[in-house]
Short mmCIF file of C-alpha atoms in Angstrom, two decimals:
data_model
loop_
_atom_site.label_atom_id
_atom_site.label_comp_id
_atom_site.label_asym_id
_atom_site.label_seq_id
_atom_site.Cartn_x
_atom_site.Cartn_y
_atom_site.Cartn_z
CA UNK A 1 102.59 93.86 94.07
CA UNK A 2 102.98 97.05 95.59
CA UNK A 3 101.17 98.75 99.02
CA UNK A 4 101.13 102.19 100.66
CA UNK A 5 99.24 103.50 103.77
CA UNK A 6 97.67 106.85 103.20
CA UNK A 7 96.01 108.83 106.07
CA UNK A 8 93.18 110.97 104.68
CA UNK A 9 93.81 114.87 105.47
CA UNK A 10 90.69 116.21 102.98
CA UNK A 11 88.58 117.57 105.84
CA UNK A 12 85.70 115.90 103.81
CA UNK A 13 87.48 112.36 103.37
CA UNK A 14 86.49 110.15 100.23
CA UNK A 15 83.38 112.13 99.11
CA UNK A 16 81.45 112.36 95.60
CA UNK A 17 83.77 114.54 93.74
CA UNK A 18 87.07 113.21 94.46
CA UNK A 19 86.19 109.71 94.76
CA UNK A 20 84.72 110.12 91.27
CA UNK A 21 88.09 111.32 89.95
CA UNK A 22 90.16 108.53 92.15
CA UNK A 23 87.96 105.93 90.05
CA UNK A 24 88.41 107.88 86.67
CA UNK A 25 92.44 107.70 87.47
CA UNK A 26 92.58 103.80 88.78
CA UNK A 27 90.67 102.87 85.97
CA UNK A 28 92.88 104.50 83.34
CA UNK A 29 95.97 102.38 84.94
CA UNK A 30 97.15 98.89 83.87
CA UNK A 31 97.14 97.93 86.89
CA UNK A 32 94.76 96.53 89.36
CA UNK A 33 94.51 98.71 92.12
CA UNK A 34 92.94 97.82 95.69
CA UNK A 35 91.87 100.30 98.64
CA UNK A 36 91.39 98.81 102.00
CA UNK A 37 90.24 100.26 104.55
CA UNK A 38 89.60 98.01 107.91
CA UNK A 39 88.74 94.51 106.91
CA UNK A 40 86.78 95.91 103.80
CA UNK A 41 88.87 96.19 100.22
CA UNK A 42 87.15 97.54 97.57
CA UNK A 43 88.72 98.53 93.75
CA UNK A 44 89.78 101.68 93.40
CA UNK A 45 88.06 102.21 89.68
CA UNK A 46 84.36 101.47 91.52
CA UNK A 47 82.79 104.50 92.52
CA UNK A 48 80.07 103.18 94.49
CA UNK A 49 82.07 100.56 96.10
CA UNK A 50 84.56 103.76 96.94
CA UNK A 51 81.65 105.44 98.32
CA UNK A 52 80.66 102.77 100.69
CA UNK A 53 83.92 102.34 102.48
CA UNK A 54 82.81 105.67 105.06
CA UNK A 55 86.52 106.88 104.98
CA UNK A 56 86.88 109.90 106.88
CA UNK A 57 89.63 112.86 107.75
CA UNK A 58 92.57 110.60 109.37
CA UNK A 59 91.62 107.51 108.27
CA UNK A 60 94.01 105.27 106.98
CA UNK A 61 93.56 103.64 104.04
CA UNK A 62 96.19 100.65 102.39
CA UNK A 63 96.21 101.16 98.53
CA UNK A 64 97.35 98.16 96.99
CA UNK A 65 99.01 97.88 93.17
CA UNK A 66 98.97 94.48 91.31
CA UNK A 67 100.17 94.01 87.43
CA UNK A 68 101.34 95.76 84.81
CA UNK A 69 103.20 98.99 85.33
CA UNK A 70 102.73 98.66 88.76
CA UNK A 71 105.70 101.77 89.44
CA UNK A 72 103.51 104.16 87.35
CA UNK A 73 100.61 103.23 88.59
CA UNK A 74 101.82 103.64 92.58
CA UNK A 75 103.24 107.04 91.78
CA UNK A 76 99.90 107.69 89.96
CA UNK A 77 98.04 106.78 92.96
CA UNK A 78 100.43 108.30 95.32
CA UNK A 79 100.28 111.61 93.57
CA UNK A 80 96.79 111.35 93.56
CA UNK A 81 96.27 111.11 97.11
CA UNK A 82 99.01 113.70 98.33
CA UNK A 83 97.46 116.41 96.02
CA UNK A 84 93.69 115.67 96.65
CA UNK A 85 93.22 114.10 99.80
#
């Protein structure tokens, strides 16, 4: 299992569009992949479920990585994050 903390810079936080795409790239992954934010974790690959967590501009979320490639799959995530929110 892998984790990373992520503060949201997208002035817009986890709206439509990109939390569309961050569920079209989690569920591509092998891996299971977790977003947390407060005491409510949601998958990543769930748009709704994405939509409903409210995250905001400098919110901090914990993305969490279980199973198979789970290096790919963080730097997938990671990459995601840094380049589009």
């Amino acid at each position: 299992m892998k984790t990373f903390d992520y503060t949201i810079t997208d002035a817009l936080g986890i709206h439509a569009r990109p939390a569309g795409v961050l569920a079209k790239t989690a569920k591509a992954l092998d891996s299971e992949v977790t977003i947390t934010k407060g005491e409510k974790t949601v998958g990543a690959s769930m748009l709704m479920m994405l939509m409903s967590l409210g995250v905001k501009q400098g919110d901090t979320i914990t993305v969490t990585i279980k199973g198979g490639d789970e290096e790919k799959s963080y730097q997938a995530m990671k990459d995601f994050l840094e380049k589009n929110l």
